[in-house]
Coordinates of N, CA and C and ligand atoms in Angstrom, one line a residue:
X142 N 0.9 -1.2 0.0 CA 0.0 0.0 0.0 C 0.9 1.3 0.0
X143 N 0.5 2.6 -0.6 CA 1.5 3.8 -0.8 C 1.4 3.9 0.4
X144 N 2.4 4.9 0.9 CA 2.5 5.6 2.5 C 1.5 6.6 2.0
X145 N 0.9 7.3 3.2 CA 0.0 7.7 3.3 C -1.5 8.1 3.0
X146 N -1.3 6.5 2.6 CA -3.2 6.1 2.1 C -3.6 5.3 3.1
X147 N -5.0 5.3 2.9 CA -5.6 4.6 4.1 C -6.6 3.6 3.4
X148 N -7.0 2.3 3.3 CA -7.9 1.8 2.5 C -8.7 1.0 3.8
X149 N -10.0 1.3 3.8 CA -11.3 1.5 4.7 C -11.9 0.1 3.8
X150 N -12.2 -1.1 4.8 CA -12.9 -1.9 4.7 C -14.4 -2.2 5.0
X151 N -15.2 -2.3 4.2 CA -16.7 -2.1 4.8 C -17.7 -3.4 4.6
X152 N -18.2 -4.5 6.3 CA -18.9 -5.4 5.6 C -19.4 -5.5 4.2
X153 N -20.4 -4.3 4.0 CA -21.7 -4.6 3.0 C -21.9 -3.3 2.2
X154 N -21.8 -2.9 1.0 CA -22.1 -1.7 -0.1 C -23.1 -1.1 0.6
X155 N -23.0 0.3 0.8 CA -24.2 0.8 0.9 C -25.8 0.7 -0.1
X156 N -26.8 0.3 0.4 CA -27.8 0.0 -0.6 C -28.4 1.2 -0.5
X157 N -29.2 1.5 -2.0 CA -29.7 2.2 -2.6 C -31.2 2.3 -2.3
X158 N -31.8 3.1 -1.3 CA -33.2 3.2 -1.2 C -33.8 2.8 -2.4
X159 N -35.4 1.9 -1.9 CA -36.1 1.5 -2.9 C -37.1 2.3 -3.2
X160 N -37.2 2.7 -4.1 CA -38.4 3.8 -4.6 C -39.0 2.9 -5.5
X161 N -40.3 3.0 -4.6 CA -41.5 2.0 -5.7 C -42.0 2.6 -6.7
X162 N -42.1 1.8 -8.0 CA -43.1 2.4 -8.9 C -44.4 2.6 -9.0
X163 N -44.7 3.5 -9.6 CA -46.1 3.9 -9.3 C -46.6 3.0 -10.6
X164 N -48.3 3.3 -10.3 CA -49.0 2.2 -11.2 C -49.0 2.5 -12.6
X165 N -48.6 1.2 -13.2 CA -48.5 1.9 -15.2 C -48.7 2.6 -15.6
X166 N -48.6 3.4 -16.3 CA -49.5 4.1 -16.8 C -48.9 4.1 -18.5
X167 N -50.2 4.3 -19.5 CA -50.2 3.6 -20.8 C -49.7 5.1 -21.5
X168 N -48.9 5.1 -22.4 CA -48.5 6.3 -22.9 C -49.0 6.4 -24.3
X169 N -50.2 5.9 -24.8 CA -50.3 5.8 -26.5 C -49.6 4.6 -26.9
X170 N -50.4 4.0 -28.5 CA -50.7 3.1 -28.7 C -50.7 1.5 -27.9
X171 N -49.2 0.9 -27.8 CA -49.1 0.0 -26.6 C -48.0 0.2 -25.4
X172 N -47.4 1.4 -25.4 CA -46.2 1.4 -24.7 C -46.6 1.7 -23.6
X173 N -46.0 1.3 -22.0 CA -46.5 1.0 -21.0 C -45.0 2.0 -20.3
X174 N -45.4 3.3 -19.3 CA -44.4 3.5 -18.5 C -44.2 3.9 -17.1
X175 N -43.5 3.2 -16.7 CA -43.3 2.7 -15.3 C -42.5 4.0 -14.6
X176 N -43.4 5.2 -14.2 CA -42.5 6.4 -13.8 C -41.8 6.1 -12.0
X177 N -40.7 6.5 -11.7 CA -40.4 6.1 -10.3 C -40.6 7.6 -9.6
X178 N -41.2 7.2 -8.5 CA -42.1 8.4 -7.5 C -41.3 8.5 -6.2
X179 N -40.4 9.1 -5.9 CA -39.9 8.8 -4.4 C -41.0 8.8 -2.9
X180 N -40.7 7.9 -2.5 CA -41.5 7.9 -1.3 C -41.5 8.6 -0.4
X181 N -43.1 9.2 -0.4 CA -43.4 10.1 0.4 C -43.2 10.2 1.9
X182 N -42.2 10.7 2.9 CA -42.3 10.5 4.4 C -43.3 10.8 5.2
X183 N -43.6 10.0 6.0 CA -44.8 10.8 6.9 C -44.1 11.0 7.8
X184 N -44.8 12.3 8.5 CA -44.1 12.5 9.9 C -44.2 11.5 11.0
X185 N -43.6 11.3 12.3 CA -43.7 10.2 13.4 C -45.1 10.3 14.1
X186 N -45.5 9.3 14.4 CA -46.4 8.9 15.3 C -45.9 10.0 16.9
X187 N -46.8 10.6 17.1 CA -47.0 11.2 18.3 C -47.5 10.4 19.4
X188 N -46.7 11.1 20.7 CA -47.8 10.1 22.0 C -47.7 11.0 23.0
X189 N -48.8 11.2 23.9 CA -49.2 12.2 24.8 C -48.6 11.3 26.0
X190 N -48.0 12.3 26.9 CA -47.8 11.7 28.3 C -48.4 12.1 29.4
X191 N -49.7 11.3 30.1 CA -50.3 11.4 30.8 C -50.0 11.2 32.3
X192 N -50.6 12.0 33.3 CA -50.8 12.0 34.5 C -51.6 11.6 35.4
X193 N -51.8 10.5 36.1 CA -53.0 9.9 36.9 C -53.0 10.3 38.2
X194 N -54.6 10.4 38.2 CA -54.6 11.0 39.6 C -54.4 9.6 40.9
X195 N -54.0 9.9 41.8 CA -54.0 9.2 43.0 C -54.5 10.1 44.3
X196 N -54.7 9.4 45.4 CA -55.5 10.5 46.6 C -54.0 10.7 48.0
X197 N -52.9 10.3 47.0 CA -51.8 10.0 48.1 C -50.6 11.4 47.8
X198 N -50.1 11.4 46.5 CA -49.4 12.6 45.9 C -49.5 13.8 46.4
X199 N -49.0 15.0 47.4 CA -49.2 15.8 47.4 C -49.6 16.6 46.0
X200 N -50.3 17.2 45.6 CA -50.6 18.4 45.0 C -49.1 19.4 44.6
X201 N -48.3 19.5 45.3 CA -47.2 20.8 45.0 C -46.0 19.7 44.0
X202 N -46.2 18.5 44.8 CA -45.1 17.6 44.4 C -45.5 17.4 43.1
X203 N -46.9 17.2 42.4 CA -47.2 17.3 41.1 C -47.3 18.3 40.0
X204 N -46.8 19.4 41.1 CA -46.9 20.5 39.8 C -45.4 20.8 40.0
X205 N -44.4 19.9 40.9 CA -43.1 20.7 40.2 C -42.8 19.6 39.1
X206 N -43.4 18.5 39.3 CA -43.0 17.5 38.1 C -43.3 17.8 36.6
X207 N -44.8 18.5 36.7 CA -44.7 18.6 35.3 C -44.3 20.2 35.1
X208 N -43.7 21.3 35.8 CA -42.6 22.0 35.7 C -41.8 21.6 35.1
X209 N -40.9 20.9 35.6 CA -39.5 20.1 35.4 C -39.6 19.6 34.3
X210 N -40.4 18.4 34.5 CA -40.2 16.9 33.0 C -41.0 17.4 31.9
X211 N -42.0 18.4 31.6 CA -42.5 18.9 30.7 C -42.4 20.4 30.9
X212 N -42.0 21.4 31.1 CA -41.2 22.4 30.6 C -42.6 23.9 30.8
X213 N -43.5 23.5 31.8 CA -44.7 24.8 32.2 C -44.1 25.4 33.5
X214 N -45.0 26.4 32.9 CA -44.3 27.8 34.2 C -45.4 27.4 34.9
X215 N -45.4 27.7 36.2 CA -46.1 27.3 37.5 C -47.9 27.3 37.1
X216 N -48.1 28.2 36.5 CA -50.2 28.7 36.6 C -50.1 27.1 35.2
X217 N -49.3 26.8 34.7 CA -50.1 26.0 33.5 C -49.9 25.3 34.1
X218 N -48.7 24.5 35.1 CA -48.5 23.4 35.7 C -49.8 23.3 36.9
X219 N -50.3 23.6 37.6 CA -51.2 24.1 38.2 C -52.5 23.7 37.7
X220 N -53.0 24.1 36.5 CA -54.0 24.1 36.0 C -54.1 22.5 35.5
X221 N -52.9 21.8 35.1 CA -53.2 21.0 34.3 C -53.2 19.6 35.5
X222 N -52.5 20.3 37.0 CA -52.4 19.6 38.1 C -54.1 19.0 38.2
X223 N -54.7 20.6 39.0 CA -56.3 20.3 38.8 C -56.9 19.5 38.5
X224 N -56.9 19.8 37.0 CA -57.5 18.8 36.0 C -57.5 17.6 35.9
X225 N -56.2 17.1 36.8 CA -55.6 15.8 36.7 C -56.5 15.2 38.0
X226 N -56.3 16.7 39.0 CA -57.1 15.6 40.6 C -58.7 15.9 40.5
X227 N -59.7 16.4 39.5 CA -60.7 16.6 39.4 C -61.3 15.5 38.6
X228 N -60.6 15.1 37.6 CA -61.2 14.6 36.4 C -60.3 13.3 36.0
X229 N -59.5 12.8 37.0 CA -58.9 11.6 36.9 C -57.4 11.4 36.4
X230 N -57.1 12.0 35.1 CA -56.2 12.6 34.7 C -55.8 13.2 33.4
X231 N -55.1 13.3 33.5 CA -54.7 15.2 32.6 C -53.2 14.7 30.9
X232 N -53.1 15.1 30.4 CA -52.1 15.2 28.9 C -50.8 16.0 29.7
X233 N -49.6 15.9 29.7 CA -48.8 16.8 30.5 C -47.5 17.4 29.1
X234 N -48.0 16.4 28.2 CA -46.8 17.2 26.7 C -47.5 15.9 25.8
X235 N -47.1 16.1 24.6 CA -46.8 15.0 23.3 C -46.0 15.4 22.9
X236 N -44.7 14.4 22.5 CA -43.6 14.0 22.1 C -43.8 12.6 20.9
X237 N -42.3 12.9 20.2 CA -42.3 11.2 19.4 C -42.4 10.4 20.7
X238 N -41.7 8.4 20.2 CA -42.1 7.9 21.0 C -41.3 7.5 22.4
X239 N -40.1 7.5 21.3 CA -38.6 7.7 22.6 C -38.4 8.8 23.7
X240 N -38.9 10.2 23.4 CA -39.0 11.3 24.1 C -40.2 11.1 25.2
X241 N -41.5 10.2 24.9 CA -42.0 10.0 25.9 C -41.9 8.9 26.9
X242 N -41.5 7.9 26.1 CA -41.1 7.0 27.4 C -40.2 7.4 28.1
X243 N -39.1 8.7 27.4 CA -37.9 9.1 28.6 C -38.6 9.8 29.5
X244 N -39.7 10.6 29.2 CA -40.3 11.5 30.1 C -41.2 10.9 31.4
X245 N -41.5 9.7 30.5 CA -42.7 8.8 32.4 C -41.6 7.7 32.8
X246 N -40.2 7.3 32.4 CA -39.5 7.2 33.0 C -39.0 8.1 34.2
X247 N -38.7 9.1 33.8 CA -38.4 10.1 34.4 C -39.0 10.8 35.7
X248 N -40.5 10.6 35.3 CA -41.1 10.6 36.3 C -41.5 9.9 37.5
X249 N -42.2 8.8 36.7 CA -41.7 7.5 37.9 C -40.6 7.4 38.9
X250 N -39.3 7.3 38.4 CA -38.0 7.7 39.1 C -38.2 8.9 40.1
X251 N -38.5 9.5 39.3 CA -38.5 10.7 40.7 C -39.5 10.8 42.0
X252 N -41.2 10.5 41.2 CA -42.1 9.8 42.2 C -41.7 9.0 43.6
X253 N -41.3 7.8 42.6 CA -40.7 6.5 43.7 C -39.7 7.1 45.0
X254 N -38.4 7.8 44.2 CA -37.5 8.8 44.8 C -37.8 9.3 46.0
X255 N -39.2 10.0 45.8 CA -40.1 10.9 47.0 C -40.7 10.3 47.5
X256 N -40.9 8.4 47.2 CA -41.9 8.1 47.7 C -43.2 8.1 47.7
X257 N -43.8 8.6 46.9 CA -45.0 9.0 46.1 C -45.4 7.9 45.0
X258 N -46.9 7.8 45.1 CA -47.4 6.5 44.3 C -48.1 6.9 42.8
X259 N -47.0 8.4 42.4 CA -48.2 9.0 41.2 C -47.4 7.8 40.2
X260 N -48.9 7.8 39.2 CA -48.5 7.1 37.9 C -48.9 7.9 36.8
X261 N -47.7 7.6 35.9 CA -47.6 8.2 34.5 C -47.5 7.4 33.1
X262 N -48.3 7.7 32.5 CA -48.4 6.8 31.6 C -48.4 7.6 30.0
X263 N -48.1 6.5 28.7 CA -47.8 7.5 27.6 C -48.8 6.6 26.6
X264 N -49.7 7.1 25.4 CA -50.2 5.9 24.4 C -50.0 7.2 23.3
X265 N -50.3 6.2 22.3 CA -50.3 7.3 20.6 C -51.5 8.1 20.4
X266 N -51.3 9.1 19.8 CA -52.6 9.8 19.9 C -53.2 9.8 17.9
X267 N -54.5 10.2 17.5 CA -55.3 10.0 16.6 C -55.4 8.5 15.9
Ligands
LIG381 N1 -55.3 13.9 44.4 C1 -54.0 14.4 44.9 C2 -54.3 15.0 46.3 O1 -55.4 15.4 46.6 C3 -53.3 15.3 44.0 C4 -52.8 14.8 42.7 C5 -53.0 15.5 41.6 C6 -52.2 13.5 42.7 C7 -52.6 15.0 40.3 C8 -51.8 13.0 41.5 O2 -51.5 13.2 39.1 C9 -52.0 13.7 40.3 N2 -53.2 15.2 47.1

């Protein structure tokens, strides 16, 4: 090998995304053509992370959590506390799906931490 070359070994070729063809379409007399359409991305699946009420959790201890792990200034944390011990429970953010399980990880952890039996839970929304 020359001095000063480096030759990089790689299992496997990088492969070439598959772009499906879209359906025939007939161009006059018999000729048939197969145009290639790149595939459209959809955006990610969203999931809401929810807050359950319990009759054990202080009240203050649940509004600094969703301060903290979802990012509200005191009156929305507060409000959405309420909502949570009124009406069972409350939406506290949506995130993709990795950003919510870190966030009712997160929670949990801290709950347990303090000793507190709140539960947090995340599902997909629409
Ligand atoms: N119900 C609790 C109490 O009266 C307060 C509470 C609110 C607990 C929201 C959990 O997710 C919760 N101390």
């Amino acid at each position: 090998m020359p001095a000063g070359r480096m030759v990089f070994m790689v299992a496997q070729t990088p492969k070439k995304p598959v772009i499906p063809a879209s359906r025939p379409s007939v161009a006059g007399d018999d000729a048939v053509v197969l145009e290639r359409r790149a595939q459209r991305v959809r955006p990610p699946q969203m999931y809401q992370v929810v807050l359950l009420n319990d009759d054990f959790t202080p009240m203050e201890f649940v509004v600094q959590i969703i301060q903290e792990f979802f990012g509200k200034d005191r009156e929305t944390a507060t409000q959405i506390m309420l909502k949570i011990h009124l009406e069972g429970k409350g939406v506290c953010g949506v995130y993709t799906r990795d950003v919510a399980i870190t966030k009712v990880d997160q929670v949990l952890q801290a709950s347990r931490h303090a000793g507190h039996p709140l539960q947090c839970t995340t599902e997909p929304i629409e």
